[in-house]
GROMACS .gro file of C-alpha atoms in nm:
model
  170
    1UNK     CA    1  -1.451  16.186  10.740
    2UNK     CA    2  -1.447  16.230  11.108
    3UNK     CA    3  -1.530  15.984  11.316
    4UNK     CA    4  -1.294  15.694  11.142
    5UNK     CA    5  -0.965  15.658  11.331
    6UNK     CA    6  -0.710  15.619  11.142
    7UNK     CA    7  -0.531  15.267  11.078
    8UNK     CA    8  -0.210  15.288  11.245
    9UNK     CA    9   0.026  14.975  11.171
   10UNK     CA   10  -0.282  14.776  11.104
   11UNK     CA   11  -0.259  14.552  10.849
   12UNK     CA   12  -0.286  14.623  10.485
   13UNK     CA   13  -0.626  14.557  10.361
   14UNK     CA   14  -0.765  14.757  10.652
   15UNK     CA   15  -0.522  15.015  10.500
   16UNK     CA   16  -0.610  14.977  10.203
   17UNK     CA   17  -1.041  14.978  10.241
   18UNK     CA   18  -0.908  15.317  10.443
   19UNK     CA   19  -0.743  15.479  10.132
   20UNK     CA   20  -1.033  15.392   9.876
   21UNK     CA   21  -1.278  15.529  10.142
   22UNK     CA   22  -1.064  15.846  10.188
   23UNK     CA   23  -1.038  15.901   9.845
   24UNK     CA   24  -1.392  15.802   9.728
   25UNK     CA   25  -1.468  16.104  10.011
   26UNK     CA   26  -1.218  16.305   9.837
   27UNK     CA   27  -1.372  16.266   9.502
   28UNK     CA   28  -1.702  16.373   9.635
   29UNK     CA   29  -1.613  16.682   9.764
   30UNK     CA   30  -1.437  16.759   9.444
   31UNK     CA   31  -1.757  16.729   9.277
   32UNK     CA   32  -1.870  17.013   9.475
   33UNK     CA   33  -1.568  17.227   9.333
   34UNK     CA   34  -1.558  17.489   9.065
   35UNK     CA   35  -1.432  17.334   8.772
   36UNK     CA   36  -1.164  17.539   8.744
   37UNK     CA   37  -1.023  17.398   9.066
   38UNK     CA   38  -1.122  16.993   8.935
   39UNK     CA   39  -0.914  17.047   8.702
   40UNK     CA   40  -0.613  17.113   8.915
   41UNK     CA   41  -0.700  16.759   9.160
   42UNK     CA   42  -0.620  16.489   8.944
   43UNK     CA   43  -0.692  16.092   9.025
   44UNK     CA   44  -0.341  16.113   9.152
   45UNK     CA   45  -0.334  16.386   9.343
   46UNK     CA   46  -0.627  16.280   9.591
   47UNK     CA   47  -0.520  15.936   9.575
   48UNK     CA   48  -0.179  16.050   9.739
   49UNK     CA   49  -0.364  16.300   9.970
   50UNK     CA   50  -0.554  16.020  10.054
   51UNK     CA   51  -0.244  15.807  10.137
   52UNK     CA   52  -0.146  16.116  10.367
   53UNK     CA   53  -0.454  16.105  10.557
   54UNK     CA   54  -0.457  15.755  10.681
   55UNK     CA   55  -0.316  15.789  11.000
   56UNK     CA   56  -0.472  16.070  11.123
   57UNK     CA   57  -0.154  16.279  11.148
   58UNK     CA   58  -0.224  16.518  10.881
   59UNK     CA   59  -0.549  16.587  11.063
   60UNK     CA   60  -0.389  16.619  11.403
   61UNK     CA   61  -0.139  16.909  11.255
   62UNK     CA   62  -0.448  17.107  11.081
   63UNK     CA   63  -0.659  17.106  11.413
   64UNK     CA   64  -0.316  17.254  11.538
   65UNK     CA   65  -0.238  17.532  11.300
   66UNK     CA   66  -0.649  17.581  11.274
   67UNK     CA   67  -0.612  17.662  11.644
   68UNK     CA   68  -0.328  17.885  11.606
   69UNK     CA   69  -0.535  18.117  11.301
   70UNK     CA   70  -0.811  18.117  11.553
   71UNK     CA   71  -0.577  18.257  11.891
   72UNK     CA   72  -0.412  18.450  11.574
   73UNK     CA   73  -0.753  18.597  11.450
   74UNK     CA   74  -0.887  18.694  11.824
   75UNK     CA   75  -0.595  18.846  11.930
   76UNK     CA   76  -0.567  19.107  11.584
   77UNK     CA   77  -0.952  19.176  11.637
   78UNK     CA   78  -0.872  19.256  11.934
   79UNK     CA   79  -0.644  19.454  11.917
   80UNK     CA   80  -0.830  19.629  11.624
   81UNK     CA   81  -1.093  19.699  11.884
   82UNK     CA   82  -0.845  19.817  12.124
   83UNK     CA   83  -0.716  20.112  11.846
   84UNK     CA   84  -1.171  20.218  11.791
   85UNK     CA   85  -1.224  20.217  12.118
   86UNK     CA   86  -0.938  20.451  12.185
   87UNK     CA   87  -0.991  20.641  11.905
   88UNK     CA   88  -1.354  20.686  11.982
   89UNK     CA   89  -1.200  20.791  12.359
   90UNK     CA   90  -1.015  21.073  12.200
   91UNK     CA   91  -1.309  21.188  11.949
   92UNK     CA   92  -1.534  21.214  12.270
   93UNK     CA   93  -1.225  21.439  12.457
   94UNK     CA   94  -1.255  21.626  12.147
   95UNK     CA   95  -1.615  21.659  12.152
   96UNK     CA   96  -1.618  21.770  12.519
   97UNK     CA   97  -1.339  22.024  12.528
   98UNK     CA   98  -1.487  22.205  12.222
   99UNK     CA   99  -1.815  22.221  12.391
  100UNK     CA  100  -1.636  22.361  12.707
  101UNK     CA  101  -1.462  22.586  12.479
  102UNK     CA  102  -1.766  22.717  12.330
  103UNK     CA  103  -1.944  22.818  12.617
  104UNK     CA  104  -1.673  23.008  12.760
  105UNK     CA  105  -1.627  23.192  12.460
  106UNK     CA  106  -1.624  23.549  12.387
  107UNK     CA  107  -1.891  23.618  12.116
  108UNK     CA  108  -1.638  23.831  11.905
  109UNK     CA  109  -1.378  23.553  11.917
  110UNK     CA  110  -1.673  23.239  11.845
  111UNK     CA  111  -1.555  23.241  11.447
  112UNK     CA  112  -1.230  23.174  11.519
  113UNK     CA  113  -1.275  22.917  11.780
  114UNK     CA  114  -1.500  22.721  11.564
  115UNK     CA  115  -1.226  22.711  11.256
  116UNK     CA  116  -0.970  22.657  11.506
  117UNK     CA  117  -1.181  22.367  11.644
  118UNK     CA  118  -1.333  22.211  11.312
  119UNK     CA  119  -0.974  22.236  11.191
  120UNK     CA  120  -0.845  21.993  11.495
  121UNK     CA  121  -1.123  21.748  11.452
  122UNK     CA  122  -1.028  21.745  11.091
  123UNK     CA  123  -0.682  21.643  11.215
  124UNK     CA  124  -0.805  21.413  11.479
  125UNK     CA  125  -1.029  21.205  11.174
  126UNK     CA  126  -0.695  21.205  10.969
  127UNK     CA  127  -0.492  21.053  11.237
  128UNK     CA  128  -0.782  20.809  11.326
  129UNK     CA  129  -0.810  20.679  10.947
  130UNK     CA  130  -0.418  20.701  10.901
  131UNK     CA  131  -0.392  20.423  11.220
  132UNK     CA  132  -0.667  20.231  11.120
  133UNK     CA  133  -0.523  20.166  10.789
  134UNK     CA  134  -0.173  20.123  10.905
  135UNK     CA  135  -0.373  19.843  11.186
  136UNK     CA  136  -0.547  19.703  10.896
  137UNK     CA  137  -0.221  19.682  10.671
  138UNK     CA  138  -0.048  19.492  11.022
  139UNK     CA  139  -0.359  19.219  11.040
  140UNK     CA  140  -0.344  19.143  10.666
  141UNK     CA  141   0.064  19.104  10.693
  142UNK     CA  142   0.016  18.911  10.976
  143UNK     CA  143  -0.217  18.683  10.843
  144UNK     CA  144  -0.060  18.634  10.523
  145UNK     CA  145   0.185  18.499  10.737
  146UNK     CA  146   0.014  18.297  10.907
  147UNK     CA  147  -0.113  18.115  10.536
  148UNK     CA  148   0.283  18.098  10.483
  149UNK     CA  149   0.397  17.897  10.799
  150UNK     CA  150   0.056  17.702  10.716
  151UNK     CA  151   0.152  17.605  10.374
  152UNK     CA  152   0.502  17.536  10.487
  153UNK     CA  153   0.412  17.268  10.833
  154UNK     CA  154   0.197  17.119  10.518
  155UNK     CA  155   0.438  17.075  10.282
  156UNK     CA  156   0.701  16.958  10.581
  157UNK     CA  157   0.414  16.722  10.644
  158UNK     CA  158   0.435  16.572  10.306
  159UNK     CA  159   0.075  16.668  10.221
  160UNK     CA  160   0.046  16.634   9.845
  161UNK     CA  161  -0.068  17.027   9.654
  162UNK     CA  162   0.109  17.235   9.922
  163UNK     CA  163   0.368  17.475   9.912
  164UNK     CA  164   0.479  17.836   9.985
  165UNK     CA  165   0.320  18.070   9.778
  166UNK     CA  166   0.192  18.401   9.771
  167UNK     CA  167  -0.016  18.418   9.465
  168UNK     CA  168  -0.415  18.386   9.546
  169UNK     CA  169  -0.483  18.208   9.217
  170UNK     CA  170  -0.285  17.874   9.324
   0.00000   0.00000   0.00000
């Protein structure tokens, strides 16, 4: 579908040949579908999302918000790389100051140090996996939002199928 610009106040039958081109495109990649999901697009359905596509508008706004879940996406990977690399920062203090601890160590007091030791890096992989969940719980929150305000500039938009909802199966 790229490539045709979109018919803005042209005349009707230019309109028209648009809409039964957009939809016969429509129809084909419906085909490709589940058909489950077939089901769910009928004849009326594309023909109205077809309507909505004519002028290019609709594809204008979901560049836009396509742009925005990229920055979105880049910025939460990085800031989950931010959290390993600083975790893996701390694991290598860890890893150093135990080995300086070791070989200053007493040989009647190397038990303890090494429970005292495997007992702090125990506490250190708790804290790491504790953040990294809590991290992963903030990226899927925040992009479950994202699908929210996307849903919602769609069905602003007057594109036919969309609407807020958080259930996966609709």
């Amino acid at each position: 579908m790229d490539g045709y610009p979109g018919v803005i106040g042209g005349d009707s039958t230019k309109q028209q040949e648009r809409h039964y081109y957009l939809l016969s495109e429509l129809q084909t990649l419906v085909k490709d579908l589940p058909s489950s999901f077939q089901q769910r697009l009928s004849y009326n359905t594309l023909s109205d999302l077809a309507l909505a596509l004519i002028d290019g508008t609709v594809y204008e706004i979901v560049q836009g918000l396509l742009d925005i879940q990229h920055l979105t996406e880049k910025n939460l990977y990085n800031q989950r790389q931010k959290l390993h690399g600083e975790h893996q920062a701390l694991k290598q203090d860890i890893v150093r100051k135990h080995k300086d601890a070791l070989q200053s160590c007493k040989s009647h007091n190397l038990a303890l140090l090494k429970s005292n030791q495997q007992a702090e890096l125990e506490a250190l992989e708790i804290r790491v996996r504790e953040e990294q969940r809590m991290m992963d719980k903030k990226i899927v929150a925040e992009m479950d939002q994202k699908v929210i305000d996307q849903q919602n500039t769609l069905e602003k938009a007057g594109v036919p199928g969309f609407y807020i909802t958080t259930n996966p199966q609709v």
